[in-house]
Short mmCIF file of C-alpha atoms and ligand atoms in Angstrom, two decimals:
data_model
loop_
_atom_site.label_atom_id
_atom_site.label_comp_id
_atom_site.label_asym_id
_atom_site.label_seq_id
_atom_site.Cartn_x
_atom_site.Cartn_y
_atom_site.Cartn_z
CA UNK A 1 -7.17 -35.07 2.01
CA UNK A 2 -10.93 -35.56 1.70
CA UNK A 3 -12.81 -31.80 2.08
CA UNK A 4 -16.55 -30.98 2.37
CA UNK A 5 -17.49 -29.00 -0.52
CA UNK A 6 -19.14 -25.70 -0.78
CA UNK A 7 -21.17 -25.20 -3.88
CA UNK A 8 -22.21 -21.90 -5.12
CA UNK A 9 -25.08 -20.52 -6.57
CA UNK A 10 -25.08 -19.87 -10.14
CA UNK A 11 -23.90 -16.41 -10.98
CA UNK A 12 -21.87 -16.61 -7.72
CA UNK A 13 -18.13 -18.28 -9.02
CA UNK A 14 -16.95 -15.08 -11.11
CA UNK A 15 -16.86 -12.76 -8.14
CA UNK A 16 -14.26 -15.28 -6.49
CA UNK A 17 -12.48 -16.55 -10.05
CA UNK A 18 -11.52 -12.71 -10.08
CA UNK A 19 -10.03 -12.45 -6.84
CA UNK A 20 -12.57 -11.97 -4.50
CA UNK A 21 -11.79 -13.60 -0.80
CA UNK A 22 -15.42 -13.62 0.74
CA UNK A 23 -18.09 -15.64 0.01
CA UNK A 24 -21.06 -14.85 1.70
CA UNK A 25 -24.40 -17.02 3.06
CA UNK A 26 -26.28 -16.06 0.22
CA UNK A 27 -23.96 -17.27 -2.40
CA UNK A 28 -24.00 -20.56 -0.97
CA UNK A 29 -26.32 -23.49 -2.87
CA UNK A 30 -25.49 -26.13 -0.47
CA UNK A 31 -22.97 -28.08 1.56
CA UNK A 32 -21.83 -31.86 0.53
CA UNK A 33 -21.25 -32.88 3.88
CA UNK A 34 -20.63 -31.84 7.31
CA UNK A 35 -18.61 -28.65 7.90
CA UNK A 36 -16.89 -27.38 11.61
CA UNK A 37 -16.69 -24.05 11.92
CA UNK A 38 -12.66 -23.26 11.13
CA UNK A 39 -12.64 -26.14 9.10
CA UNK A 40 -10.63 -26.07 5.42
CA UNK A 41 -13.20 -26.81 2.65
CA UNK A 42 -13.04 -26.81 -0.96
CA UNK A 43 -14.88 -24.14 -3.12
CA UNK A 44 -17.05 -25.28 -6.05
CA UNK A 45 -19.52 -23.50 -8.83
CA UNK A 46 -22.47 -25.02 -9.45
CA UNK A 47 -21.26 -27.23 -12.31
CA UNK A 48 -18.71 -28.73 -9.64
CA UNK A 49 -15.87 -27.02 -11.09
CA UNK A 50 -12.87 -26.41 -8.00
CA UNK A 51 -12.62 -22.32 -7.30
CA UNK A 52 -10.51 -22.97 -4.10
CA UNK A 53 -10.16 -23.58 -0.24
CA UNK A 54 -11.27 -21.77 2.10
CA UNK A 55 -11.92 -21.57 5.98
CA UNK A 56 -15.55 -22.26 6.53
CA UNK A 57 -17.73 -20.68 9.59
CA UNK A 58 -20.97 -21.00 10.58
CA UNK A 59 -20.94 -18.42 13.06
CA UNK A 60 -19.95 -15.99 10.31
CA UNK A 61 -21.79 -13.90 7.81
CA UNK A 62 -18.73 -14.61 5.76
CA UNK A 63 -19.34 -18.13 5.25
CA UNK A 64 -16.02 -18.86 3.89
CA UNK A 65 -12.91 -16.68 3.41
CA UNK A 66 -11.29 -18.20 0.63
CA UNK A 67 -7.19 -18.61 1.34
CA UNK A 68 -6.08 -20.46 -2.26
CA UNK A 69 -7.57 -20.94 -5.26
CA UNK A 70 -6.20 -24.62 -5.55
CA UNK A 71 -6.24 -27.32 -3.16
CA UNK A 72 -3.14 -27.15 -0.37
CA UNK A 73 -2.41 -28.20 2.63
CA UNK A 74 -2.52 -25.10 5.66
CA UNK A 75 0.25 -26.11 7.52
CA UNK A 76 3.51 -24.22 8.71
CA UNK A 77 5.38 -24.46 5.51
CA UNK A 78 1.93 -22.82 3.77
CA UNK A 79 2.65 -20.01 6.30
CA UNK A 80 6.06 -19.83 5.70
CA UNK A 81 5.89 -18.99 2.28
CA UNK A 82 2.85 -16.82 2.24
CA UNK A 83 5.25 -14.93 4.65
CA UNK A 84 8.35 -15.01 2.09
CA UNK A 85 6.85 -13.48 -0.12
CA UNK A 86 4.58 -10.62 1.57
CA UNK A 87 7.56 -10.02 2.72
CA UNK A 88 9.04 -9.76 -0.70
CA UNK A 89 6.57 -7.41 -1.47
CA UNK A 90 7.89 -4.63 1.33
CA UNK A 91 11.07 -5.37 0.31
CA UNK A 92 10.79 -4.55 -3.33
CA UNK A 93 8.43 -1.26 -2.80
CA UNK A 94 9.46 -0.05 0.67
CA UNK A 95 13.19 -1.43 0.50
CA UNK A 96 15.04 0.87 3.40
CA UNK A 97 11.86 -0.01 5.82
CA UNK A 98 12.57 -1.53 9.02
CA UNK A 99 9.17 -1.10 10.26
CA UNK A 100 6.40 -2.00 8.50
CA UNK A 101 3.04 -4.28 7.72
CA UNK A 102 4.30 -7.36 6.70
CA UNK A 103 0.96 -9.32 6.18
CA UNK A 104 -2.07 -7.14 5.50
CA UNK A 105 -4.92 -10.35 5.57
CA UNK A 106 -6.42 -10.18 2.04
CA UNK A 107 -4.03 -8.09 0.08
CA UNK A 108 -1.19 -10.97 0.83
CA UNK A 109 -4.41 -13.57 0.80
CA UNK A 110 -4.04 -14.83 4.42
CA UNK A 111 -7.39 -13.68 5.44
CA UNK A 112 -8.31 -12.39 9.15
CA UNK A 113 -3.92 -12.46 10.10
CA UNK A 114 -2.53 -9.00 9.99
CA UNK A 115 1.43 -9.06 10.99
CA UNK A 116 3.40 -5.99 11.95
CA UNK A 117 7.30 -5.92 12.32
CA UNK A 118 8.35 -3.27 15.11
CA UNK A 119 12.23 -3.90 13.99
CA UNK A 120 12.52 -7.22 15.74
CA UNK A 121 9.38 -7.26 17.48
CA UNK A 122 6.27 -8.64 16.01
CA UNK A 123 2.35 -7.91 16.67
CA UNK A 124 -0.01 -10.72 15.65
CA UNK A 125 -3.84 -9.73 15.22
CA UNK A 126 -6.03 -12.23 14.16
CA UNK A 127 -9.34 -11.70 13.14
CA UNK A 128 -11.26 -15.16 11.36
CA UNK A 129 -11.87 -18.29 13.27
CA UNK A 130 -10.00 -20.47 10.09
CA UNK A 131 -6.52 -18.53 11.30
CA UNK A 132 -7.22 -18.91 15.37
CA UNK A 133 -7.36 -22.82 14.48
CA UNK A 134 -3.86 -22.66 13.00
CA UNK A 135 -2.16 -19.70 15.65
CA UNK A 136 0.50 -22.58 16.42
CA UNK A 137 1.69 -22.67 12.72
CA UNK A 138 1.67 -19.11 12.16
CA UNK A 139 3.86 -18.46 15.28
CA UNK A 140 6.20 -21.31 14.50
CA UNK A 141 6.13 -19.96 10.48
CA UNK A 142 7.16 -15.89 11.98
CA UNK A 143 9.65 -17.56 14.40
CA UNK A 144 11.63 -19.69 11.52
CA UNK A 145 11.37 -16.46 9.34
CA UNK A 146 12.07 -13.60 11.04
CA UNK A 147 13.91 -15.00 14.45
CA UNK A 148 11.78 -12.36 16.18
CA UNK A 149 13.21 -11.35 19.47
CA UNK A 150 9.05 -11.12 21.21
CA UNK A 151 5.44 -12.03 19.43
CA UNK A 152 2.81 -10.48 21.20
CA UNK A 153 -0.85 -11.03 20.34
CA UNK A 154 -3.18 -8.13 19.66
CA UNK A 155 -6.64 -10.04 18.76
CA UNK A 156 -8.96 -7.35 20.08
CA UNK A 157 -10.52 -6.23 17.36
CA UNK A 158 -14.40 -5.79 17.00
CA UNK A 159 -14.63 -8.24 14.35
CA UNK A 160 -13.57 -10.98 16.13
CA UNK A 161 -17.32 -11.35 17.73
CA UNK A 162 -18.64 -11.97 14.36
CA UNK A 163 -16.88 -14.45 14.02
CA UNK A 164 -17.58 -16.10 17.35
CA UNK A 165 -14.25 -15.57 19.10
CA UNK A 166 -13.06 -13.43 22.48
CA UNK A 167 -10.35 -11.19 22.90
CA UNK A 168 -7.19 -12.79 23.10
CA UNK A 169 -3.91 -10.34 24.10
CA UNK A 170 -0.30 -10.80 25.29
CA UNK A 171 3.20 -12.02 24.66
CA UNK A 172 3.50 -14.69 23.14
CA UNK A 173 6.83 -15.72 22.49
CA UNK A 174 10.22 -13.85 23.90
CA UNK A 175 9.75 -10.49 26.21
CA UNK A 176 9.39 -7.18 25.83
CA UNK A 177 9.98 -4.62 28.34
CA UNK A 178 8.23 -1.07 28.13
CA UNK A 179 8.63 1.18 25.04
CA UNK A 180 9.52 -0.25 21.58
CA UNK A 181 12.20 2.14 19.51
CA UNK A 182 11.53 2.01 16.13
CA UNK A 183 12.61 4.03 13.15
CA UNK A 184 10.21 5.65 10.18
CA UNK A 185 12.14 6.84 7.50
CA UNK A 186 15.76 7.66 9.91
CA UNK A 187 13.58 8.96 12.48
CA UNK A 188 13.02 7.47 16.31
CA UNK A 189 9.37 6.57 17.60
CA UNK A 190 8.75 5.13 21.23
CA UNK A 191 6.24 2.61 20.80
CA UNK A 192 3.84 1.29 23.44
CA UNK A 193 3.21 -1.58 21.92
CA UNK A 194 2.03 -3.68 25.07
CA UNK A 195 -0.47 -1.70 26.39
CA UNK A 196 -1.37 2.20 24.69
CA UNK A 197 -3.09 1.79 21.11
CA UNK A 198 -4.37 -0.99 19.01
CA UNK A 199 -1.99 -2.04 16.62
CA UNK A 200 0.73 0.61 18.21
CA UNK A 201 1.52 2.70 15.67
CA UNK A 202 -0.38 3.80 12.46
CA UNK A 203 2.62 2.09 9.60
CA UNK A 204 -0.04 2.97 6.76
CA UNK A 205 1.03 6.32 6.83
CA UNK A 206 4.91 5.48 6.62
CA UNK A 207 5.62 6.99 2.70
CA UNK A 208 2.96 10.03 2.84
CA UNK A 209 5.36 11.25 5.90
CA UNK A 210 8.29 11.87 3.36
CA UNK A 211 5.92 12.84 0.84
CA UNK A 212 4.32 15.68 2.85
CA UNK A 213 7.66 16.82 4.42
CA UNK A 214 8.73 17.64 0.73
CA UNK A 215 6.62 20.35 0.68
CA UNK A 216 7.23 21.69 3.81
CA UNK A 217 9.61 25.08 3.13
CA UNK A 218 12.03 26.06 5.46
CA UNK A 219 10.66 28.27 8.04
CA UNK A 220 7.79 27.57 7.71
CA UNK A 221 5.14 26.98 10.27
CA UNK A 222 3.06 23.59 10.19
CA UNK A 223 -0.52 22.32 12.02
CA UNK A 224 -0.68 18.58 12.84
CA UNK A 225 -4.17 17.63 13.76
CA UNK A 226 -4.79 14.67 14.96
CA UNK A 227 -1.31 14.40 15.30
CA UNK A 228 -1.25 11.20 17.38
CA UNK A 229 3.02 9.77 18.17
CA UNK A 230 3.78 12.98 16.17
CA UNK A 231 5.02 11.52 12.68
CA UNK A 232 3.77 13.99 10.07
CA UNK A 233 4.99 16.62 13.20
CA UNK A 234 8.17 15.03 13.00
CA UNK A 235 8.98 14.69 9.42
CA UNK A 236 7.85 18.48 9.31
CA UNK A 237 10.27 19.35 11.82
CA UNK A 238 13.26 17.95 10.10
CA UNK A 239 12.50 19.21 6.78
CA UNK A 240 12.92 22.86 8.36
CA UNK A 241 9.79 23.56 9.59
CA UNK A 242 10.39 26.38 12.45
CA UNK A 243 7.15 25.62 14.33
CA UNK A 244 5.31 22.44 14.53
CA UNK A 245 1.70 22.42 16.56
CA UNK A 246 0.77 19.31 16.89
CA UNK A 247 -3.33 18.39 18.06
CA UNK A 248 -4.33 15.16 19.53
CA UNK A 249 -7.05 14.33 22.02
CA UNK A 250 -5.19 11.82 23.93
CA UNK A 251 -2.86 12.89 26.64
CA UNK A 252 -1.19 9.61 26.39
CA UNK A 253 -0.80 9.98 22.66
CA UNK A 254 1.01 14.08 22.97
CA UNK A 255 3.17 12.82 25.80
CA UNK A 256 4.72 10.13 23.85
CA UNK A 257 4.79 12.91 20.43
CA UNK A 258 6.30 15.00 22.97
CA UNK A 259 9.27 12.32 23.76
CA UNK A 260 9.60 11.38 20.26
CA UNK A 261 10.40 14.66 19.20
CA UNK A 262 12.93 15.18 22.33
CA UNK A 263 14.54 11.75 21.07
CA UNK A 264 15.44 13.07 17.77
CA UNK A 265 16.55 16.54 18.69
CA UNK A 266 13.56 18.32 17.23
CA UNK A 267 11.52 19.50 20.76
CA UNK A 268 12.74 23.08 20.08
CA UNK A 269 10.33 23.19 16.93
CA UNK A 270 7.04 21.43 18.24
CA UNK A 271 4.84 21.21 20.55
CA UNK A 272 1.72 18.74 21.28
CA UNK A 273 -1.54 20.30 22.73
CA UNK A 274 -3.83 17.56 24.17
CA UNK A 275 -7.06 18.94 22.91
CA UNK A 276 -10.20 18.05 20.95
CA UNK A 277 -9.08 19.35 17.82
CA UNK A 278 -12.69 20.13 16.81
CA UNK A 279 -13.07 23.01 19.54
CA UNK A 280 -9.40 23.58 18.99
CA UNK A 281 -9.89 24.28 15.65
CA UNK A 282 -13.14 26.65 16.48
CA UNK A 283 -11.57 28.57 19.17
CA UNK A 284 -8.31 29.51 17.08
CA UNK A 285 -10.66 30.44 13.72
CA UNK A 286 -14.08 32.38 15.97
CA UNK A 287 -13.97 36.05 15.14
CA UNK A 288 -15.95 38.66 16.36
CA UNK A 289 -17.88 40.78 13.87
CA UNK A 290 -15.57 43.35 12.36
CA UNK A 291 -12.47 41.08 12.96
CA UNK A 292 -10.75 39.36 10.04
CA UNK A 293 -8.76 36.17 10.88
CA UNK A 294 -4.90 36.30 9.92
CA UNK A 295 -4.00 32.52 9.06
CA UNK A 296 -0.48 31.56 10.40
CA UNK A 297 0.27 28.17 9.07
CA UNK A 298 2.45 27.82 5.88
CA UNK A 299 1.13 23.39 6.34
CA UNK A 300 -1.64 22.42 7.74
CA UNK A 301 -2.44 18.76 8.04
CA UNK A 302 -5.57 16.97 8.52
CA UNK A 303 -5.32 13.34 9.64
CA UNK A 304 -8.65 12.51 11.33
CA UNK A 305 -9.55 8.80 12.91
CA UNK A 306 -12.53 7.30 10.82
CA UNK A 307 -15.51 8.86 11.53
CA UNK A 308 -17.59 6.31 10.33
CA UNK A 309 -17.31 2.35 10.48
CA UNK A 310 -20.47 1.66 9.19
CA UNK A 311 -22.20 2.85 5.56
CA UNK A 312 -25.32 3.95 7.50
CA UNK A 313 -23.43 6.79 9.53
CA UNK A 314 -21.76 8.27 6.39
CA UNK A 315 -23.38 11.51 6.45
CA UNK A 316 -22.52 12.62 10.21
CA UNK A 317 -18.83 11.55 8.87
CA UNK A 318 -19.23 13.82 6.12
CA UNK A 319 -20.45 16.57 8.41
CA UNK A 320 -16.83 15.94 10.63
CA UNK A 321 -14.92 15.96 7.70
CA UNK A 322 -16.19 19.34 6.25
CA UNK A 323 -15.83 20.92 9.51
CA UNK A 324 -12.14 20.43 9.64
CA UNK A 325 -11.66 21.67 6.29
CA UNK A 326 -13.53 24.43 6.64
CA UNK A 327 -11.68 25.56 9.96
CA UNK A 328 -8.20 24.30 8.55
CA UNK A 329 -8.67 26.17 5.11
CA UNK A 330 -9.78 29.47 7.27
CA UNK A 331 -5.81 28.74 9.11
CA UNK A 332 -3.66 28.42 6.11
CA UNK A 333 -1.79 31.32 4.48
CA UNK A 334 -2.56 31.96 0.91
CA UNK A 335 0.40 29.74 -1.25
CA UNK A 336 0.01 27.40 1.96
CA UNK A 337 -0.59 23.15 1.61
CA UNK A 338 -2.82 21.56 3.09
CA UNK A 339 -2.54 18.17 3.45
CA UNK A 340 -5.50 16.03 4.11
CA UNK A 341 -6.29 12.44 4.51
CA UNK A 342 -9.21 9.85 4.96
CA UNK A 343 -9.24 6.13 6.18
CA UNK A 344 -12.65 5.56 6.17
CA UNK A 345 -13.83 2.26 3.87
CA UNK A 346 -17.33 4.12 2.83
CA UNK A 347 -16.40 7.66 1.99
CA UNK A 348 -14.87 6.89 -1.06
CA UNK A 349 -12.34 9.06 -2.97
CA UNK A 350 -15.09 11.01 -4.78
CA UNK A 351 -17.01 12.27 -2.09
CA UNK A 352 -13.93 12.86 0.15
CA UNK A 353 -12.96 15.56 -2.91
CA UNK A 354 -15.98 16.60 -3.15
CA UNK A 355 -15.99 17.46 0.74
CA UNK A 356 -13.03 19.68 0.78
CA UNK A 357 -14.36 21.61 -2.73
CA UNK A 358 -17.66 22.34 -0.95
CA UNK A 359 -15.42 23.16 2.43
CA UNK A 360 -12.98 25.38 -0.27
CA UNK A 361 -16.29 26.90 -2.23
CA UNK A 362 -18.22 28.09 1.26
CA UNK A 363 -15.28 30.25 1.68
CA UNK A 364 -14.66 31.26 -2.01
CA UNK A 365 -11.16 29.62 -1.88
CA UNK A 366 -9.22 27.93 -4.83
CA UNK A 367 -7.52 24.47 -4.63
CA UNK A 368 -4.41 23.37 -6.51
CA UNK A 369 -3.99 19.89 -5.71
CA UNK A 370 -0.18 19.13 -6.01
CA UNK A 371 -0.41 15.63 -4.93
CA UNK A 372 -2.78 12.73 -4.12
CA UNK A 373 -2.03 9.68 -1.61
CA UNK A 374 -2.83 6.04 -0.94
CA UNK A 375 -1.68 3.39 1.81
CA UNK A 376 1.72 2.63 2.21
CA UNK A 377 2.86 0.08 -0.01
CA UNK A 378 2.91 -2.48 3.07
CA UNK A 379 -0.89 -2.15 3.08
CA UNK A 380 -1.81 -3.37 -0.32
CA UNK A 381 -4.86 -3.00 -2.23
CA UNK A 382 -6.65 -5.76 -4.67
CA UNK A 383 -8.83 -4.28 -7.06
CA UNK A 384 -10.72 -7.24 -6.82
CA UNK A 385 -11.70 -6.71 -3.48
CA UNK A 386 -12.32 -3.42 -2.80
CA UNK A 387 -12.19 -3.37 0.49
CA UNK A 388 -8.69 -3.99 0.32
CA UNK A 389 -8.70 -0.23 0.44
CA UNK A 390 -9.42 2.48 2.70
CA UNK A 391 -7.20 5.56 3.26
CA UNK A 392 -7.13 8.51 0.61
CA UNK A 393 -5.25 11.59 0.54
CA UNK A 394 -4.52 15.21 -1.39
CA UNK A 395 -2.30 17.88 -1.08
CA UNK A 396 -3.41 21.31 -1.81
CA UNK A 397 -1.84 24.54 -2.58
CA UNK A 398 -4.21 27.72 -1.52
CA UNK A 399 -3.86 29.61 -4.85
CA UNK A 400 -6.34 32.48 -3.19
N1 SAH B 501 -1.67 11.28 12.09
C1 SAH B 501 -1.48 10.15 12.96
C2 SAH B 501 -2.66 9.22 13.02
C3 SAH B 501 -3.89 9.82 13.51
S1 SAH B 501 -5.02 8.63 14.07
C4 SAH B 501 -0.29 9.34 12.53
O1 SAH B 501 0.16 9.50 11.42
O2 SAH B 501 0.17 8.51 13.30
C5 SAH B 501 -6.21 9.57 14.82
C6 SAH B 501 -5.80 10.28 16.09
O3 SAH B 501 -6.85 11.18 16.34
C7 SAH B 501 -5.65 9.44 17.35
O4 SAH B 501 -4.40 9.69 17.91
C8 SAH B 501 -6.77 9.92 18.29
O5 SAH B 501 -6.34 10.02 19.64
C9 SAH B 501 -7.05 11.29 17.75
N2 SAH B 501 -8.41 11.82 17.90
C10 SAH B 501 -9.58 11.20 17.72
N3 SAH B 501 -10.60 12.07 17.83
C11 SAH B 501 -10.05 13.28 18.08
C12 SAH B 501 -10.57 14.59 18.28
N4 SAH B 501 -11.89 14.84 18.24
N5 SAH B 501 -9.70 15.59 18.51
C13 SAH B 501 -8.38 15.37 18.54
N6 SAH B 501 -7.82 14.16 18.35
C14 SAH B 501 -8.64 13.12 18.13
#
C-alpha cells in the first residue's frame, strides 16, 4: 500500500502521539505527493518518524482526522472490529442497555461516524468526507454485527459543509414503519426516528435519568424544563413523584412526552405544557410588590439545548443559563434538588458552577451539591481531546 505522506511541523507530533485526532492546516509542513480529498494518508513528524493514518481533506480546516496510529488497511473487517469493541465498551459500563451510542466518532477513534442502536434499529450520521468514501463498508460492517432489522442515514448535520459534503437522509437498509419503541432503563419511549429530531432521542442522558430519580421522594412534586420525550419526567414519575410538569417548546416534542408517559402507566402524574420555558418560567415566578412567591416543587430540573455553538457567543449563553437558575431556584422549596445540566462544548465546568452560585448568591440562597454528572458512558470522553466532552451536570440541595 503506497500512501502520500503528511509531514508536520516541528512542535506539531506530540499533540497527536498523545491522542489527539485532528490535525489542522497549520500544523502541516508539506505533502510528499498528491493527496484526494477522502484519501488514507500516512502521518509523519518532521524527522519522518510514522504518527499514523489518517483521512486527508482539502476542503477541510481539519486537514486530516487521524483514524490509527499505525498503518492499516480501512476496509470492512477495520470496521468490524472498531465496532466489536465500542461495543464492548457499552457492554462493560452500561451492561442492561438496549439503547444506546454505540460509536461516538473520536472517543471510539472512528472520526466523523456516530452510530446509535434504537434496540434493533440503527441511525448512521456521518460527518467527515474520509467516512462518506467508505459508507459501503460501514453498512456491510453494522449489518454482519448487529443483524439490524433497518439502517437509516441521518447525515444532516451542520458540519458536513465544512467538509464539502450535502445532506444525505433515509433508510438505508431494511424498513421501518412510524414510531420506534425503545426502552431507557425498563421504561417505554416512542421514537420518531424517521422524521421528528436529529439523532431521535437524546441517549447521553440515559444514566443521569436513574441518577436524578434517586432523589426524587415520594410525593413529591417535580419541574422538567426542557423536558423534550419526557425522560427525566418519566423516571420522576416512577420513583413516586405525585406531580410531574414537564416544559418543552415543541408541540411535537410534549405530544410524544405525553404518549410516553400514557405507555407506561404514569399519565395520571404528568403533564407536558408546550411553552417557551423562558416566559414560562417568568410568568409562574413575577410577583407584584408586597407579594412573596411560595415555591411548589420538591425537583426541579434544568435541561436546556446549547445555547451557544460557537466560543464567540458564550456570554449571551451565560446570560440564558443564569436566567433559568435564577427563576428555577426562586420555584424550589427549601430542602428541594435541583438538578441542572449543560451540553455546551465552551462553557466549561467552571463557569457553568460559577453561573448557578452567582444565580444562588443574587437571591441569598445556599447550595449543597449532592451530586455532579457527565455523559453517559456510551458517549465517551478522551482527555486527550477535549472536545470529546461536552455535557456537565450538579445536583443541589436548597439548604436555605
Ligand atoms: N431533557 C431532554 C433533552 C432536552 S434537549 C431529554 O433528556 O431528552 C432540549 C429541548 O429544549 C428540546 O426538546 C427543545 O425543543 C427544547 N427547547 C429549546 N429551546 C426552548 C425554550 N426556549 N423553551 C422551551 N423548550 C425549549
Amino acid at each position: 500500500m503506497s500512501l502520500t505522506t503528511v509531514l508536520l511541523r516541528p512542535g506539531e507530533a506530540d499533540r497527536i502521539v498523545a491522542g489527539h485526532l485532528w490535525i489542522y492546516e497549520g500544523a502541516i509542513l508539506r505533502l510528499t505527493g498528491p493527496a484526494n480529498d477522502g484519501d488514507l494518508v500516512q502521518i509523519k513528524d518532521h524527522r519522518q518518524r510514522l504518527l499514523g493514518v489518517g483521512f486527508y481533506n482539502s476542503r477541510s480546516k481539519i486537514r486530516v482526522r487521524v483514524i490509527d496510529s499505525e498503518r492499516t488497511d480501512i476496509d470492512v473487517h477495520f470496521f468490524e472490529e472498531r465496532l466489536r469493541s465500542a461495543l464492548a465498551v457499552r457492554q462493560r459500563h452500561m451492561p442492561t442497555a438496549t439503547s444506546f451510542r454505540v460509536v461516538n466518532a473520536e472517543s471510539d477513534l472512528l472520526t466523523g461516524l456516530i452510530l446509535d442502536k434504537y434496540e434493533d434499529v440503527f441511525v448512521m450520521q456521518i460527518s467527515s468526507l474520509g467516512m462518506e468514501k467508505r459508507k459501503h463498508h460501514i453498512v456491510e460492517a453494522i449489518k454482519r454485527v448487529f443483524s439490524p432489522r433497518a439502517i437509516v442515514e441521518r447525515s444532516e448535520s451542520s458540519f458536513r459543509k465544512f467538509e464539502g459534503m450535502e445532506e444525505s437522509n433515509g433508510v438505508i437498509h431494511g424498513t421501518i414503519e412510524g414510531p420506534v419503541s425503545i426502552k431507557l432503563n425498563g421504561l417505554k419511549f416512542d421514537v420518531d426516528i424517521a422524521g421528528g429530531h436529529k439523532t431521535g432521542l437524546y441517549l447521553d442522558q440515559q444514566v443521569n435519568y436513574q441518577k436524578v430519580a434517586n432523589l426524587v421522594r415520594k410525593g413529591d412534586t417535580v419541574l422538567d424544563c426542557f423536558s423534550f420525550l419526557g425522560g427525566f419526567s418519566l423516571h420522576a414519575a416512577r420513583a413516586g413523584a405525585k406531580t410531574v410538569v414537564g416544559v418543552d417548546q415543541s408541540a411535537e416534542a410534549t405530544g410524544f412526552a405525553g404518549a410516553n408517559a400514557k405507555a407506561n402507566k404514569l399519565d395520571a402524574q404528568c403533564t407536558f405544557e408546550t411553552a417557551n420555558a423562558f416566559d414560562w418560567l417568568k410568568a409562574r415566578t413575577h410577583t407584584g410588590p408586597h407579594e412573596k412567591l411560595i415555591p411548589q416543587f420538591d425537583v426541579v430540573v434544568l435541561d436546556p439545548p446549547s445555547f451557544t455553538r460557537t466560543r464567540a457567543a458564550v456570554e449571551g449563553a451565560m446570560r440564558g443559563y443564569k436566567e433559568i437558575h435564577v427563576r428555577g431556584l426562586k420555584l424550589l422549596k427549601p430542602g428541594g434538588v435541583l438538578a441542572t445540566f449543560c451540553c455546551s462544548h465552551h462553557v466549561g465546568t467552571q463557569m457553568f458552577l460559577d453561573c448557578i452560585l452567582s444565580a444562588a448568591f443574587d437571591q441569598r440562597k445556599l447550595l449543597r451539591r449532592v451530586d455532579i454528572y457527565a455523559q453517559s458512558p456510551d458517549h465517551p470522553v478522551l482527555p486527550s481531546m477535549p472536545e470529546t466532552e461536552y455535557l456537565k451536570g450538579f445536583a443541589f440541595e436548597l439548604v436555605r
